[in-house]
PDB file of N, CA, C and O in Angstrom:
ATOM      1  N   MET A 268       8.462   7.479  -3.733  1.00  0.00           N
ATOM      2  CA  MET A 268       7.206   7.886  -3.130  1.00  0.00           C
ATOM      3  C   MET A 268       7.521   8.576  -1.804  1.00  0.00           C
ATOM      4  O   MET A 268       8.299   8.072  -1.015  1.00  0.00           O
ATOM      5  N   SER A 269       6.921   9.716  -1.581  1.00  0.00           N
ATOM      6  CA  SER A 269       7.168  10.460  -0.346  1.00  0.00           C
ATOM      7  C   SER A 269       6.416   9.812   0.814  1.00  0.00           C
ATOM      8  O   SER A 269       5.508   8.997   0.622  1.00  0.00           O
ATOM      9  N   ASP A 270       6.805  10.200   2.027  1.00  0.00           N
ATOM     10  CA  ASP A 270       6.119   9.683   3.215  1.00  0.00           C
ATOM     11  C   ASP A 270       4.639  10.045   3.176  1.00  0.00           C
ATOM     12  O   ASP A 270       3.789   9.238   3.540  1.00  0.00           O
ATOM     13  N   PHE A 271       4.344  11.260   2.723  1.00  0.00           N
ATOM     14  CA  PHE A 271       2.947  11.694   2.631  1.00  0.00           C
ATOM     15  C   PHE A 271       2.162  10.801   1.678  1.00  0.00           C
ATOM     16  O   PHE A 271       1.049  10.373   1.983  1.00  0.00           O
ATOM     17  N   GLU A 272       2.746  10.503   0.522  1.00  0.00           N
ATOM     18  CA  GLU A 272       2.067   9.651  -0.455  1.00  0.00           C
ATOM     19  C   GLU A 272       1.853   8.242   0.097  1.00  0.00           C
ATOM     20  O   GLU A 272       0.827   7.617  -0.159  1.00  0.00           O
ATOM     21  N   GLU A 273       2.820   7.747   0.861  1.00  0.00           N
ATOM     22  CA  GLU A 273       2.686   6.428   1.463  1.00  0.00           C
ATOM     23  C   GLU A 273       1.547   6.413   2.476  1.00  0.00           C
ATOM     24  O   GLU A 273       0.756   5.471   2.522  1.00  0.00           O
ATOM     25  N   VAL A 274       1.447   7.467   3.279  1.00  0.00           N
ATOM     26  CA  VAL A 274       0.366   7.553   4.265  1.00  0.00           C
ATOM     27  C   VAL A 274      -0.985   7.597   3.561  1.00  0.00           C
ATOM     28  O   VAL A 274      -1.923   6.901   3.970  1.00  0.00           O
ATOM     29  N   VAL A 275      -1.085   8.384   2.505  1.00  0.00           N
ATOM     30  CA  VAL A 275      -2.348   8.472   1.757  1.00  0.00           C
ATOM     31  C   VAL A 275      -2.710   7.110   1.184  1.00  0.00           C
ATOM     32  O   VAL A 275      -3.862   6.669   1.276  1.00  0.00           O
ATOM     33  N   LEU A 276      -1.753   6.419   0.623  1.00  0.00           N
ATOM     34  CA  LEU A 276      -2.014   5.099   0.045  1.00  0.00           C
ATOM     35  C   LEU A 276      -2.464   4.119   1.120  1.00  0.00           C
ATOM     36  O   LEU A 276      -3.433   3.373   0.932  1.00  0.00           O
ATOM     37  N   LEU A 277      -1.804   4.130   2.268  1.00  0.00           N
ATOM     38  CA  LEU A 277      -2.189   3.227   3.346  1.00  0.00           C
ATOM     39  C   LEU A 277      -3.571   3.573   3.899  1.00  0.00           C
ATOM     40  O   LEU A 277      -4.333   2.676   4.265  1.00  0.00           O
ATOM     41  N   GLU A 278      -3.916   4.850   3.936  1.00  0.00           N
ATOM     42  CA  GLU A 278      -5.260   5.242   4.352  1.00  0.00           C
ATOM     43  C   GLU A 278      -6.306   4.734   3.364  1.00  0.00           C
ATOM     44  O   GLU A 278      -7.392   4.302   3.757  1.00  0.00           O
ATOM     45  N   ARG A 279      -5.985   4.769   2.091  1.00  0.00           N
ATOM     46  CA  ARG A 279      -6.908   4.251   1.078  1.00  0.00           C
ATOM     47  C   ARG A 279      -7.094   2.749   1.235  1.00  0.00           C
ATOM     48  O   ARG A 279      -8.215   2.234   1.127  1.00  0.00           O
ATOM     49  N   ILE A 280      -6.008   2.036   1.465  1.00  0.00           N
ATOM     50  CA  ILE A 280      -6.087   0.589   1.676  1.00  0.00           C
ATOM     51  C   ILE A 280      -6.962   0.300   2.891  1.00  0.00           C
ATOM     52  O   ILE A 280      -7.831  -0.577   2.852  1.00  0.00           O
ATOM     53  N   ASN A 281      -6.748   1.054   3.957  1.00  0.00           N
ATOM     54  CA  ASN A 281      -7.535   0.887   5.174  1.00  0.00           C
ATOM     55  C   ASN A 281      -9.012   1.124   4.897  1.00  0.00           C
ATOM     56  O   ASN A 281      -9.876   0.358   5.335  1.00  0.00           O
ATOM     57  N   LEU A 282      -9.325   2.176   4.161  1.00  0.00           N
ATOM     58  CA  LEU A 282     -10.716   2.497   3.835  1.00  0.00           C
ATOM     59  C   LEU A 282     -11.362   1.389   3.010  1.00  0.00           C
ATOM     60  O   LEU A 282     -12.489   0.965   3.292  1.00  0.00           O
ATOM     61  N   ILE A 283     -10.655   0.910   2.004  1.00  0.00           N
ATOM     62  CA  ILE A 283     -11.189  -0.166   1.165  1.00  0.00           C
ATOM     63  C   ILE A 283     -11.477  -1.395   2.019  1.00  0.00           C
ATOM     64  O   ILE A 283     -12.530  -2.029   1.891  1.00  0.00           O
ATOM     65  N   ALA A 284     -10.557  -1.731   2.906  1.00  0.00           N
ATOM     66  CA  ALA A 284     -10.741  -2.906   3.758  1.00  0.00           C
ATOM     67  C   ALA A 284     -11.951  -2.732   4.673  1.00  0.00           C
ATOM     68  O   ALA A 284     -12.763  -3.655   4.824  1.00  0.00           O
ATOM     69  N   ARG A 285     -12.095  -1.551   5.285  1.00  0.00           N
ATOM     70  CA  ARG A 285     -13.218  -1.317   6.184  1.00  0.00           C
ATOM     71  C   ARG A 285     -14.550  -1.333   5.435  1.00  0.00           C
ATOM     72  O   ARG A 285     -15.527  -1.926   5.902  1.00  0.00           O
ATOM     73  N   LEU A 286     -14.589  -0.690   4.279  1.00  0.00           N
ATOM     74  CA  LEU A 286     -15.839  -0.650   3.511  1.00  0.00           C
ATOM     75  C   LEU A 286     -16.248  -2.033   3.024  1.00  0.00           C
ATOM     76  O   LEU A 286     -17.422  -2.388   3.053  1.00  0.00           O
ATOM     77  N   SER A 287     -15.287  -2.800   2.557  1.00  0.00           N
ATOM     78  CA  SER A 287     -15.631  -4.117   2.012  1.00  0.00           C
ATOM     79  C   SER A 287     -15.981  -5.115   3.104  1.00  0.00           C
ATOM     80  O   SER A 287     -16.727  -6.058   2.863  1.00  0.00           O
ATOM     81  N   SER A 288     -15.472  -4.915   4.308  1.00  0.00           N
ATOM     82  CA  SER A 288     -15.796  -5.858   5.380  1.00  0.00           C
ATOM     83  C   SER A 288     -17.034  -5.445   6.155  1.00  0.00           C
ATOM     84  O   SER A 288     -17.703  -6.284   6.756  1.00  0.00           O
ATOM     85  N   GLY A 289     -17.374  -4.157   6.135  1.00  0.00           N
ATOM     86  CA  GLY A 289     -18.476  -3.680   6.947  1.00  0.00           C
ATOM     87  C   GLY A 289     -19.812  -3.592   6.244  1.00  0.00           C
ATOM     88  O   GLY A 289     -20.848  -3.533   6.879  1.00  0.00           O
ATOM     89  N   CYS A 290     -19.814  -3.588   4.941  1.00  0.00           N
ATOM     90  CA  CYS A 290     -21.080  -3.418   4.227  1.00  0.00           C
ATOM     91  C   CYS A 290     -21.572  -4.757   3.694  1.00  0.00           C
ATOM     92  O   CYS A 290     -20.872  -5.748   3.726  1.00  0.00           O
ATOM     93  N   GLU A 291     -22.778  -4.718   3.199  1.00  0.00           N
ATOM     94  CA  GLU A 291     -23.347  -5.921   2.602  1.00  0.00           C
ATOM     95  C   GLU A 291     -23.008  -5.932   1.115  1.00  0.00           C
ATOM     96  O   GLU A 291     -23.865  -5.728   0.258  1.00  0.00           O
ATOM     97  N   CYS A 292     -21.749  -6.147   0.835  1.00  0.00           N
ATOM     98  CA  CYS A 292     -21.269  -6.175  -0.542  1.00  0.00           C
ATOM     99  C   CYS A 292     -21.492  -7.566  -1.129  1.00  0.00           C
ATOM    100  O   CYS A 292     -21.543  -8.554  -0.411  1.00  0.00           O
ATOM    101  N   GLN A 293     -21.540  -7.611  -2.436  1.00  0.00           N
ATOM    102  CA  GLN A 293     -21.591  -8.892  -3.115  1.00  0.00           C
ATOM    103  C   GLN A 293     -20.209  -9.524  -3.036  1.00  0.00           C
ATOM    104  O   GLN A 293     -19.200  -8.843  -2.857  1.00  0.00           O
ATOM    105  N   LYS A 294     -20.157 -10.839  -3.153  1.00  0.00           N
ATOM    106  CA  LYS A 294     -18.881 -11.550  -3.076  1.00  0.00           C
ATOM    107  C   LYS A 294     -17.908 -11.006  -4.115  1.00  0.00           C
ATOM    108  O   LYS A 294     -16.726 -10.827  -3.819  1.00  0.00           O
ATOM    109  N   ASN A 295     -18.393 -10.728  -5.305  1.00  0.00           N
ATOM    110  CA  ASN A 295     -17.531 -10.203  -6.365  1.00  0.00           C
ATOM    111  C   ASN A 295     -16.911  -8.859  -5.963  1.00  0.00           C
ATOM    112  O   ASN A 295     -15.736  -8.603  -6.208  1.00  0.00           O
ATOM    113  N   ASP A 296     -17.698  -8.000  -5.309  1.00  0.00           N
ATOM    114  CA  ASP A 296     -17.184  -6.709  -4.848  1.00  0.00           C
ATOM    115  C   ASP A 296     -16.080  -6.899  -3.818  1.00  0.00           C
ATOM    116  O   ASP A 296     -15.055  -6.204  -3.840  1.00  0.00           O
ATOM    117  N   LYS A 297     -16.282  -7.831  -2.904  1.00  0.00           N
ATOM    118  CA  LYS A 297     -15.262  -8.101  -1.886  1.00  0.00           C
ATOM    119  C   LYS A 297     -13.997  -8.672  -2.520  1.00  0.00           C
ATOM    120  O   LYS A 297     -12.886  -8.320  -2.130  1.00  0.00           O
ATOM    121  N   ASP A 298     -14.163  -9.551  -3.490  1.00  0.00           N
ATOM    122  CA  ASP A 298     -13.005 -10.115  -4.178  1.00  0.00           C
ATOM    123  C   ASP A 298     -12.202  -9.015  -4.873  1.00  0.00           C
ATOM    124  O   ASP A 298     -10.970  -8.989  -4.793  1.00  0.00           O
ATOM    125  N   ILE A 299     -12.894  -8.113  -5.531  1.00  0.00           N
ATOM    126  CA  ILE A 299     -12.226  -6.993  -6.212  1.00  0.00           C
ATOM    127  C   ILE A 299     -11.500  -6.120  -5.194  1.00  0.00           C
ATOM    128  O   ILE A 299     -10.353  -5.712  -5.411  1.00  0.00           O
ATOM    129  N   ALA A 300     -12.146  -5.847  -4.065  1.00  0.00           N
ATOM    130  CA  ALA A 300     -11.521  -5.026  -3.022  1.00  0.00           C
ATOM    131  C   ALA A 300     -10.255  -5.696  -2.493  1.00  0.00           C
ATOM    132  O   ALA A 300      -9.227  -5.027  -2.299  1.00  0.00           O
ATOM    133  N   LEU A 301     -10.304  -6.996  -2.276  1.00  0.00           N
ATOM    134  CA  LEU A 301      -9.126  -7.707  -1.775  1.00  0.00           C
ATOM    135  C   LEU A 301      -7.991  -7.702  -2.794  1.00  0.00           C
ATOM    136  O   LEU A 301      -6.820  -7.544  -2.433  1.00  0.00           O
ATOM    137  N   ILE A 302      -8.329  -7.863  -4.047  1.00  0.00           N
ATOM    138  CA  ILE A 302      -7.306  -7.811  -5.094  1.00  0.00           C
ATOM    139  C   ILE A 302      -6.680  -6.426  -5.147  1.00  0.00           C
ATOM    140  O   ILE A 302      -5.458  -6.277  -5.249  1.00  0.00           O
ATOM    141  N   TRP A 303      -7.500  -5.391  -5.043  1.00  0.00           N
ATOM    142  CA  TRP A 303      -7.006  -4.027  -5.069  1.00  0.00           C
ATOM    143  C   TRP A 303      -6.093  -3.758  -3.873  1.00  0.00           C
ATOM    144  O   TRP A 303      -5.025  -3.164  -3.998  1.00  0.00           O
ATOM    145  N   ILE A 304      -6.495  -4.229  -2.700  1.00  0.00           N
ATOM    146  CA  ILE A 304      -5.665  -4.072  -1.504  1.00  0.00           C
ATOM    147  C   ILE A 304      -4.312  -4.757  -1.712  1.00  0.00           C
ATOM    148  O   ILE A 304      -3.267  -4.198  -1.386  1.00  0.00           O
ATOM    149  N   ALA A 305      -4.336  -5.953  -2.249  1.00  0.00           N
ATOM    150  CA  ALA A 305      -3.093  -6.689  -2.487  1.00  0.00           C
ATOM    151  C   ALA A 305      -2.189  -5.940  -3.461  1.00  0.00           C
ATOM    152  O   ALA A 305      -0.977  -5.837  -3.247  1.00  0.00           O
ATOM    153  N   GLU A 306      -2.770  -5.400  -4.527  1.00  0.00           N
ATOM    154  CA  GLU A 306      -1.973  -4.663  -5.515  1.00  0.00           C
ATOM    155  C   GLU A 306      -1.387  -3.391  -4.907  1.00  0.00           C
ATOM    156  O   GLU A 306      -0.193  -3.102  -5.079  1.00  0.00           O
ATOM    157  N   LEU A 307      -2.206  -2.627  -4.208  1.00  0.00           N
ATOM    158  CA  LEU A 307      -1.734  -1.377  -3.613  1.00  0.00           C
ATOM    159  C   LEU A 307      -0.660  -1.621  -2.558  1.00  0.00           C
ATOM    160  O   LEU A 307       0.364  -0.933  -2.522  1.00  0.00           O
ATOM    161  N   SER A 308      -0.890  -2.599  -1.703  1.00  0.00           N
ATOM    162  CA  SER A 308       0.094  -2.861  -0.657  1.00  0.00           C
ATOM    163  C   SER A 308       1.372  -3.448  -1.247  1.00  0.00           C
ATOM    164  O   SER A 308       2.470  -3.139  -0.771  1.00  0.00           O
ATOM    165  N   GLY A 309       1.245  -4.251  -2.288  1.00  0.00           N
ATOM    166  CA  GLY A 309       2.438  -4.815  -2.932  1.00  0.00           C
ATOM    167  C   GLY A 309       3.320  -3.742  -3.533  1.00  0.00           C
ATOM    168  O   GLY A 309       4.550  -3.772  -3.386  1.00  0.00           O
ATOM    169  N   VAL A 310       2.714  -2.768  -4.182  1.00  0.00           N
ATOM    170  CA  VAL A 310       3.464  -1.649  -4.756  1.00  0.00           C
ATOM    171  C   VAL A 310       4.153  -0.857  -3.652  1.00  0.00           C
ATOM    172  O   VAL A 310       5.333  -0.500  -3.750  1.00  0.00           O
ATOM    173  N   THR A 311       3.426  -0.598  -2.583  1.00  0.00           N
ATOM    174  CA  THR A 311       3.984   0.175  -1.475  1.00  0.00           C
ATOM    175  C   THR A 311       5.138  -0.566  -0.815  1.00  0.00           C
ATOM    176  O   THR A 311       6.187   0.027  -0.537  1.00  0.00           O
ATOM    177  N   ILE A 312       4.982  -1.849  -0.585  1.00  0.00           N
ATOM    178  CA  ILE A 312       6.051  -2.652   0.017  1.00  0.00           C
ATOM    179  C   ILE A 312       7.292  -2.627  -0.865  1.00  0.00           C
ATOM    180  O   ILE A 312       8.408  -2.435  -0.383  1.00  0.00           O
ATOM    181  N   ALA A 313       7.105  -2.807  -2.161  1.00  0.00           N
ATOM    182  CA  ALA A 313       8.242  -2.796  -3.087  1.00  0.00           C
ATOM    183  C   ALA A 313       8.971  -1.456  -3.053  1.00  0.00           C
ATOM    184  O   ALA A 313      10.209  -1.415  -3.033  1.00  0.00           O
ATOM    185  N   GLU A 314       8.222  -0.358  -3.013  1.00  0.00           N
ATOM    186  CA  GLU A 314       8.847   0.963  -2.990  1.00  0.00           C
ATOM    187  C   GLU A 314       9.568   1.225  -1.675  1.00  0.00           C
ATOM    188  O   GLU A 314      10.655   1.801  -1.657  1.00  0.00           O
ATOM    189  N   ILE A 315       9.003   0.779  -0.564  1.00  0.00           N
ATOM    190  CA  ILE A 315       9.658   0.953   0.734  1.00  0.00           C
ATOM    191  C   ILE A 315      10.943   0.148   0.787  1.00  0.00           C
ATOM    192  O   ILE A 315      11.980   0.646   1.240  1.00  0.00           O
ATOM    193  N   LEU A 316      10.892  -1.089   0.318  1.00  0.00           N
ATOM    194  CA  LEU A 316      12.104  -1.920   0.308  1.00  0.00           C
ATOM    195  C   LEU A 316      13.170  -1.345  -0.611  1.00  0.00           C
ATOM    196  O   LEU A 316      14.357  -1.342  -0.269  1.00  0.00           O
ATOM    197  N   GLN A 317      12.753  -0.842  -1.762  1.00  0.00           N
ATOM    198  CA  GLN A 317      13.703  -0.233  -2.693  1.00  0.00           C
ATOM    199  C   GLN A 317      14.363   0.989  -2.057  1.00  0.00           C
ATOM    200  O   GLN A 317      15.572   1.176  -2.171  1.00  0.00           O
ATOM    201  N   ALA A 318      13.577   1.807  -1.368  1.00  0.00           N
ATOM    202  CA  ALA A 318      14.128   2.985  -0.692  1.00  0.00           C
ATOM    203  C   ALA A 318      15.072   2.570   0.429  1.00  0.00           C
ATOM    204  O   ALA A 318      16.122   3.196   0.630  1.00  0.00           O
ATOM    205  N   ALA A 319      14.730   1.508   1.144  1.00  0.00           N
ATOM    206  CA  ALA A 319      15.586   1.031   2.230  1.00  0.00           C
ATOM    207  C   ALA A 319      16.914   0.512   1.685  1.00  0.00           C
ATOM    208  O   ALA A 319      17.977   0.789   2.244  1.00  0.00           O
ATOM    209  N   ILE A 320      16.847  -0.209   0.577  1.00  0.00           N
ATOM    210  CA  ILE A 320      18.074  -0.727  -0.042  1.00  0.00           C
ATOM    211  C   ILE A 320      18.927   0.427  -0.551  1.00  0.00           C
ATOM    212  O   ILE A 320      20.142   0.448  -0.360  1.00  0.00           O
ATOM    213  N   ALA A 321      18.302   1.397  -1.186  1.00  0.00           N
ATOM    214  CA  ALA A 321      19.037   2.567  -1.677  1.00  0.00           C
ATOM    215  C   ALA A 321      19.659   3.331  -0.513  1.00  0.00           C
ATOM    216  O   ALA A 321      20.797   3.793  -0.599  1.00  0.00           O
ATOM    217  N   GLY A 322      18.936   3.457   0.590  1.00  0.00           N
ATOM    218  CA  GLY A 322      19.464   4.135   1.774  1.00  0.00           C
ATOM    219  C   GLY A 322      20.624   3.382   2.385  1.00  0.00           C
ATOM    220  O   GLY A 322      21.606   3.977   2.824  1.00  0.00           O
ATOM    221  N   THR A 323      20.545   2.050   2.393  1.00  0.00           N
ATOM    222  CA  THR A 323      21.642   1.242   2.916  1.00  0.00           C
ATOM    223  C   THR A 323      22.872   1.388   2.055  1.00  0.00           C
ATOM    224  O   THR A 323      23.977   1.508   2.548  1.00  0.00           O
ATOM    225  N   GLY A 324      22.679   1.428   0.742  1.00  0.00           N
ATOM    226  CA  GLY A 324      23.802   1.611  -0.176  1.00  0.00           C
ATOM    227  C   GLY A 324      24.464   2.949   0.008  1.00  0.00           C
ATOM    228  O   GLY A 324      25.686   3.074  -0.039  1.00  0.00           O
ATOM    229  N   GLN A 325      23.692   3.985   0.245  1.00  0.00           N
ATOM    230  CA  GLN A 325      24.243   5.309   0.465  1.00  0.00           C
ATOM    231  C   GLN A 325      25.032   5.361   1.765  1.00  0.00           C
ATOM    232  O   GLN A 325      26.095   5.953   1.833  1.00  0.00           O
ATOM    233  N   LYS A 326      24.530   4.711   2.807  1.00  0.00           N
ATOM    234  CA  LYS A 326      25.241   4.701   4.089  1.00  0.00           C
ATOM    235  C   LYS A 326      26.592   4.014   3.951  1.00  0.00           C
ATOM    236  O   LYS A 326      27.583   4.451   4.488  1.00  0.00           O
ATOM    237  N   LYS A 327      26.627   2.900   3.206  1.00  0.00           N
ATOM    238  CA  LYS A 327      27.885   2.173   3.040  1.00  0.00           C
ATOM    239  C   LYS A 327      28.878   3.007   2.257  1.00  0.00           C
ATOM    240  O   LYS A 327      30.047   3.058   2.591  1.00  0.00           O
ATOM    241  N   SER A 328      28.424   3.704   1.217  1.00  0.00           N
ATOM    242  CA  SER A 328      29.354   4.468   0.403  1.00  0.00           C
ATOM    243  C   SER A 328      29.844   5.698   1.157  1.00  0.00           C
ATOM    244  O   SER A 328      30.955   6.152   0.931  1.00  0.00           O
ATOM    245  N   CYS A 329      29.045   6.235   2.067  1.00  0.00           N
ATOM    246  CA  CYS A 329      29.473   7.400   2.836  1.00  0.00           C
ATOM    247  C   CYS A 329      30.498   7.038   3.896  1.00  0.00           C
ATOM    248  O   CYS A 329      31.337   7.849   4.250  1.00  0.00           O
ATOM    249  N   SER A 330      30.432   5.830   4.416  1.00  0.00           N
ATOM    250  CA  SER A 330      31.335   5.450   5.503  1.00  0.00           C
ATOM    251  C   SER A 330      32.688   4.984   5.012  1.00  0.00           C
ATOM    252  O   SER A 330      33.608   4.838   5.787  1.00  0.00           O
ATOM    253  N   THR A 331      32.837   4.730   3.715  1.00  0.00           N
ATOM    254  CA  THR A 331      34.119   4.237   3.211  1.00  0.00           C
ATOM    255  C   THR A 331      35.005   5.356   2.758  1.00  0.00           C
ATOM    256  O   THR A 331      34.662   6.440   2.510  1.00  0.00           O
TER     257      THR A 331
END
């Protein structure tokens, strides 16, 4: 995932959080929003960690 895609995803998560906390949503709507936030952020975290691990591996192989 590119940096741009990560920023867009984080902006979407932010928007979902603001909309679900600021409006008079039904409890079910808020629950769905929280689940969606958890799924989106979990995917993003996994991809960032995977990229960091791949970057660390590349640095080690370049220095040897």
